[in-house]
Tab-separated table of C-alpha atoms in Angstrom:
chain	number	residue	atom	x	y	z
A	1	UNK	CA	54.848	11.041	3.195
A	2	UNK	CA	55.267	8.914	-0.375
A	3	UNK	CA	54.093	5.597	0.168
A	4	UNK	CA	53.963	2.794	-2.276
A	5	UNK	CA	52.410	4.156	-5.595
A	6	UNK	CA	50.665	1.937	-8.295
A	7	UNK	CA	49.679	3.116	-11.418
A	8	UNK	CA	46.783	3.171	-13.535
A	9	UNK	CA	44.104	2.958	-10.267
A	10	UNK	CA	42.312	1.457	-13.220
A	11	UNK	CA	42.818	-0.545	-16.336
A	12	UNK	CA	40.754	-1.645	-18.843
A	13	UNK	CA	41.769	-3.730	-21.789
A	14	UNK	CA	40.323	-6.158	-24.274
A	15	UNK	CA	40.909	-9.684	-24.195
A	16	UNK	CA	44.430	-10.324	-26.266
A	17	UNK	CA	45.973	-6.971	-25.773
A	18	UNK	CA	49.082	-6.535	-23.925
A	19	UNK	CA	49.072	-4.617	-20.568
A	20	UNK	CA	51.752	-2.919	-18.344
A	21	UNK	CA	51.181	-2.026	-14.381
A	22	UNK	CA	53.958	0.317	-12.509
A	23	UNK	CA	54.707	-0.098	-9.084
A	24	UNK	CA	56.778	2.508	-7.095
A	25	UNK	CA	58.419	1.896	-4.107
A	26	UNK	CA	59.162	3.191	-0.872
A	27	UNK	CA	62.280	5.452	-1.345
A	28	UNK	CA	64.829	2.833	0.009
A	29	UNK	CA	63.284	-0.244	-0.254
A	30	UNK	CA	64.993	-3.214	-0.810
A	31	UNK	CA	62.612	-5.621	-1.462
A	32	UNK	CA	59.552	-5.188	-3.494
A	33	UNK	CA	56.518	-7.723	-4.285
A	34	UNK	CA	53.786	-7.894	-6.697
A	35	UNK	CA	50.343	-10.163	-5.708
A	36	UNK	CA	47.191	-10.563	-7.195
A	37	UNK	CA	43.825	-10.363	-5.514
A	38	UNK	CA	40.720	-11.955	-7.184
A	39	UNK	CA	37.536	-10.612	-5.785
A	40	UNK	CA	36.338	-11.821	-2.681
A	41	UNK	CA	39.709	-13.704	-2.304
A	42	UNK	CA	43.152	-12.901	-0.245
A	43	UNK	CA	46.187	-11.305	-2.242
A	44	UNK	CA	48.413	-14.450	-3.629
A	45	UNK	CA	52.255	-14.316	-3.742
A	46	UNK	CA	53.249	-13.174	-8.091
A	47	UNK	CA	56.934	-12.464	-7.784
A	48	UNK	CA	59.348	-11.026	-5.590
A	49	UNK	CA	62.518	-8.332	-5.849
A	50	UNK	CA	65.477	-7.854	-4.453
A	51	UNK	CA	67.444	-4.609	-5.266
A	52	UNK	CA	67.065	-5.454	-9.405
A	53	UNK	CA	66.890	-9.178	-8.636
A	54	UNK	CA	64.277	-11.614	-9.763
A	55	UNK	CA	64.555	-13.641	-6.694
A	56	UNK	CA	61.333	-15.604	-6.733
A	57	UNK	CA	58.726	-16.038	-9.699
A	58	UNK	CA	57.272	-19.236	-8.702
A	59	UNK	CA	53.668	-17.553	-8.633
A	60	UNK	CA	53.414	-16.215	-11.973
A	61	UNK	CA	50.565	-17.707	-13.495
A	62	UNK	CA	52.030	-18.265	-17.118
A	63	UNK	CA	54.681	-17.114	-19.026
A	64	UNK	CA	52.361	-14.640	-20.362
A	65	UNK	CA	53.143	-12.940	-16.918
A	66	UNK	CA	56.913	-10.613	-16.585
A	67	UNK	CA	58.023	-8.305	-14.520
A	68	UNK	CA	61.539	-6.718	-14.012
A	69	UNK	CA	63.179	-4.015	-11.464
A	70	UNK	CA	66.022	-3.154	-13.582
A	71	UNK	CA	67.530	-0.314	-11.883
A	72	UNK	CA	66.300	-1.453	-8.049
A	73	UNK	CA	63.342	1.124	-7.768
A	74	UNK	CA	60.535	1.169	-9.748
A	75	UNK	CA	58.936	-2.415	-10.992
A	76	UNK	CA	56.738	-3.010	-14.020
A	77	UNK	CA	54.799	-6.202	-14.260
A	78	UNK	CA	53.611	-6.727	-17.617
A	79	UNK	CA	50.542	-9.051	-19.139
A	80	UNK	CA	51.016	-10.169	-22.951
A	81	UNK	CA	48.057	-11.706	-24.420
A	82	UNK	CA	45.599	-10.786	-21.647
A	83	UNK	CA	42.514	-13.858	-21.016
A	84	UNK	CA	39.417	-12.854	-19.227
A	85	UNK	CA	40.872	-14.777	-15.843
A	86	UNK	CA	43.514	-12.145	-15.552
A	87	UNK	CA	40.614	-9.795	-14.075
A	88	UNK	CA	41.883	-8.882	-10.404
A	89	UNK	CA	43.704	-6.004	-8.346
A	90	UNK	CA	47.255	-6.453	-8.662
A	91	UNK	CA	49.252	-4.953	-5.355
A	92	UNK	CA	52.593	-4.177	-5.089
A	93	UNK	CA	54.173	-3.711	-1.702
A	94	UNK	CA	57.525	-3.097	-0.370
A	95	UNK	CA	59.572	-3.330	2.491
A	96	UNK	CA	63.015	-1.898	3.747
A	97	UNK	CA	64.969	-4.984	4.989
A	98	UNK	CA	64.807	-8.350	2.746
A	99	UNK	CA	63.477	-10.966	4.945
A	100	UNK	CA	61.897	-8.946	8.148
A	101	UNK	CA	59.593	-6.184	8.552
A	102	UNK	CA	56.010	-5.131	7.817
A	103	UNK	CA	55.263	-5.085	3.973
A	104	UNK	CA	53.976	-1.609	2.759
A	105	UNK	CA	51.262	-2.321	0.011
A	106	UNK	CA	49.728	0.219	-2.678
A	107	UNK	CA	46.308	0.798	-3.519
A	108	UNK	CA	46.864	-1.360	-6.652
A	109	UNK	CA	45.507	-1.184	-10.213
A	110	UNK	CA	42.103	-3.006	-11.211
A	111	UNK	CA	42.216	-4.886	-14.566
A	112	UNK	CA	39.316	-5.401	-16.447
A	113	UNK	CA	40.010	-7.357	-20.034
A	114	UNK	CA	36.669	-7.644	-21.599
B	1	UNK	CA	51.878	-25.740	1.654
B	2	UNK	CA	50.903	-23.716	4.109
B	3	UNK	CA	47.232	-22.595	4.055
B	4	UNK	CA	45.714	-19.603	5.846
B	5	UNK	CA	42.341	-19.780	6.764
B	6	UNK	CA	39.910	-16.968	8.611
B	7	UNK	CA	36.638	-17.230	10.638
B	8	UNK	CA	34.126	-15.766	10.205
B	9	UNK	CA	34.049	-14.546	6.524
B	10	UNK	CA	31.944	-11.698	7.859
B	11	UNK	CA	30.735	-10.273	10.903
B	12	UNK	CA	28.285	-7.373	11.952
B	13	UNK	CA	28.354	-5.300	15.217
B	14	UNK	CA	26.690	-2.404	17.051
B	15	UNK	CA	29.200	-0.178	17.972
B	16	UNK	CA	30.732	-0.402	21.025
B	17	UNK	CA	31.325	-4.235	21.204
B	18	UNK	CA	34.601	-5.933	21.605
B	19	UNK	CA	35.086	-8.590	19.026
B	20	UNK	CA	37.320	-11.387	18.334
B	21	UNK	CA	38.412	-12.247	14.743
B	22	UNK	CA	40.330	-15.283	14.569
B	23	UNK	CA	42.910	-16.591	12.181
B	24	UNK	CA	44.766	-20.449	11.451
B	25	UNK	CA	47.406	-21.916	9.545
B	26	UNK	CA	48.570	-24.664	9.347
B	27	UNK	CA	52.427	-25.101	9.109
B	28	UNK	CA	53.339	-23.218	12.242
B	29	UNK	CA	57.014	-23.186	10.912
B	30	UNK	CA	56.023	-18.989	10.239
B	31	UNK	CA	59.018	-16.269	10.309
B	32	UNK	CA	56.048	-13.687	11.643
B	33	UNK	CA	52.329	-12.786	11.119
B	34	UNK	CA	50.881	-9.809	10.292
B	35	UNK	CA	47.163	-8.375	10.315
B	36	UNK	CA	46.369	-5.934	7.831
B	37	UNK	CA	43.288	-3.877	6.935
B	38	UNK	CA	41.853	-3.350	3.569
B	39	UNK	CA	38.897	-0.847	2.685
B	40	UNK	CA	36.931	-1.183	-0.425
B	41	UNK	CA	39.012	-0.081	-3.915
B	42	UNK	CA	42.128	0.268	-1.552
B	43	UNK	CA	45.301	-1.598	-0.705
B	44	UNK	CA	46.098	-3.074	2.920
B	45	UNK	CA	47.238	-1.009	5.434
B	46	UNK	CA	49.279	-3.147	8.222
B	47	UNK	CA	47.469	-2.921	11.590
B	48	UNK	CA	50.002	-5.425	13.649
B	49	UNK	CA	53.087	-7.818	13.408
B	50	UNK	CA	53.894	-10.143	15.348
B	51	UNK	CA	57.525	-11.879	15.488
B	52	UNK	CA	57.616	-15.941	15.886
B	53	UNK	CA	58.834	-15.340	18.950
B	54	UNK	CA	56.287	-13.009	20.184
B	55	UNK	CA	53.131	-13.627	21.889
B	56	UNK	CA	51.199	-10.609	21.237
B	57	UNK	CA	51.393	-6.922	19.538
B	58	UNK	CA	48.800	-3.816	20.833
B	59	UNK	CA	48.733	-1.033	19.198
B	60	UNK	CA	45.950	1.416	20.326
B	61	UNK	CA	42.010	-0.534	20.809
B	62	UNK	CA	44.154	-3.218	18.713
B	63	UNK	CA	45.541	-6.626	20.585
B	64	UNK	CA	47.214	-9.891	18.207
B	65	UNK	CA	47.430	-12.566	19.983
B	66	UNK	CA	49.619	-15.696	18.566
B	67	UNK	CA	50.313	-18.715	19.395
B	68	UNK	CA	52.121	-20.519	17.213
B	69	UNK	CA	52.285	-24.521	18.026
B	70	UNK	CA	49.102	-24.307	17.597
B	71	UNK	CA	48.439	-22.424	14.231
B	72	UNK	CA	46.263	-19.572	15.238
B	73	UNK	CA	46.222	-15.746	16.059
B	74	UNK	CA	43.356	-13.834	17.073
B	75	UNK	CA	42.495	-10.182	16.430
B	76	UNK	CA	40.689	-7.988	19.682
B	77	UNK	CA	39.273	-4.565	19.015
B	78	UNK	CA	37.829	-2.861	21.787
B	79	UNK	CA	35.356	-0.647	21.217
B	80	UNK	CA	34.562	-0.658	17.927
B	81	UNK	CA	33.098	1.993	15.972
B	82	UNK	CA	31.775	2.399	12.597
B	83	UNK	CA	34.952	3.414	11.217
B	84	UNK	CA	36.223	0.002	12.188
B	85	UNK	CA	34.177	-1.196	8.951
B	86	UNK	CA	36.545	-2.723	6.550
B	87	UNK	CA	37.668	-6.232	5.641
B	88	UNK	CA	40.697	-7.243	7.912
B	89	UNK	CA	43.396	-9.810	6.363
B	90	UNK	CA	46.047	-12.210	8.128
B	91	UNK	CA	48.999	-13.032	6.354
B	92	UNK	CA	51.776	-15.668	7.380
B	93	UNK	CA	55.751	-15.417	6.563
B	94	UNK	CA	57.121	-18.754	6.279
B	95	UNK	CA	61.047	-19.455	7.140
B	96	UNK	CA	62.303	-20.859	3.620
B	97	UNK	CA	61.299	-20.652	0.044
B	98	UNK	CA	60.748	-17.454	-0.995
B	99	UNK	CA	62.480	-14.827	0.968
B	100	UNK	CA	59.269	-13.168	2.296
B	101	UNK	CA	56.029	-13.396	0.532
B	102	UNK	CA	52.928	-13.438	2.500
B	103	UNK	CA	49.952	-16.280	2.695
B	104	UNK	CA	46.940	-14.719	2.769
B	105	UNK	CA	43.390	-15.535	4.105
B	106	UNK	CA	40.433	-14.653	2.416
B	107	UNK	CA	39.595	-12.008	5.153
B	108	UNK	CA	36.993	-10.985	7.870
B	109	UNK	CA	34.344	-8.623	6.294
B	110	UNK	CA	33.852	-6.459	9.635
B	111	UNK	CA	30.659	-4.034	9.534
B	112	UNK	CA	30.647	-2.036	13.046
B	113	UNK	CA	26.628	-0.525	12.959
B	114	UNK	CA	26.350	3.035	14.496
């Protein structure tokens, strides 16, 4: 069955360049989320969908940070200007109803910026 | 703000034990809880949820416990085996703000011995 799918599995970039991560959703999903996970650390909250709505943003780090859901499926969370501190695993998950039910997470994509 | 904390950071067990992983929080104002499980280079893979107004969720060897005046859930597996081995997650939903992100903790690193 198609679960949540994140691509790259890996990125590596150098420090300044711009980066883009894709998240795809369950088929069906309503709501969609993007965290970050540092290593050794638990996910933390980036930004949350609803449908194509920007609903919540408050965890972006800076405004270097953007993602959008324009058509209410696939997300893209994109990194201008990347910094050394922007090495993590950033997970997307997704879940059907927009305030209950398990979140469905994907195996994320590990940035590297050198 | 709501803070998630778990104990221990890491644990080691022959196989066959029971154990006990325990999570806190403490704002116990929490929509639901969930337990997840997260293998190295992968994303989390939900194990249990448990609604505010539950007390506990089983699922197979698998028992949540939560009670939530008090801020804390536990995790039982009975039985473990090896292929218990894995680093096990507890997340909090909080009523208000953001309509769902999860709070993290830092995790359990579980190692089941053969």
């Amino acid at each position: 069955g198609a679960g949540v799918s994140q691509s790259p599995r890996y990125k590596v970039a150098k420090r300044g360049q711009d980066v883009a991560l894709r998240c795809d959703p369950i088929s069906g999903h309503v709501s969609l989320f993007w965290y970050q996970q540092a290593l050794g650390q638990g996910p933390e909250f980036l930004t949350y969908f609803q449908n194509e709505a920007q609903l919540d943003k408050s965890g972006l780090p800076s405004d270097r940070f953007f993602a959008e859901r324009p058509e209410g499926s696939v997300s893209t969370l994109k990194i201008q200007r990347t910094q050394q501190e922007d090495s993590a695993v950033y997970l997307c998950a997704s879940s059907l109803l927009p305030t209950a039910g398990p979140q469905h997470f994907g195996d994320g994509t590990r940035l590297s910026i050198l | 703000k709501q803070e998630v904390t778990q104990i221990p950071a890491a644990l080691s067990v022959p196989e066959g034990e029971n154990l006990v992983l325990n999570c806190s929080f403490t704002d116990s104002a929490i929509y639901n809880l969930q337990w997840f499980r997260q293998d190295p280079g992968k994303g989390l893979t939900s194990l249990l949820l448990i609604q505010s107004s539950q007390r506990e969720q089983t699922s197979g060897r698998l028992n949540a416990s939560l009670d939530k005046s008090s801020g804390r859930s536990t995790l039982y597996i009975a039985a473990s085996q090896p292929g218990d081995s894995a680093t096990y997650l507890c997340a909090v939903r909080n009523y208000g703000g953001s309509q769902g992100n999860l709070i993290f903790g830092k995790g359990t690193k579980l190692s089941v011995k053969p």
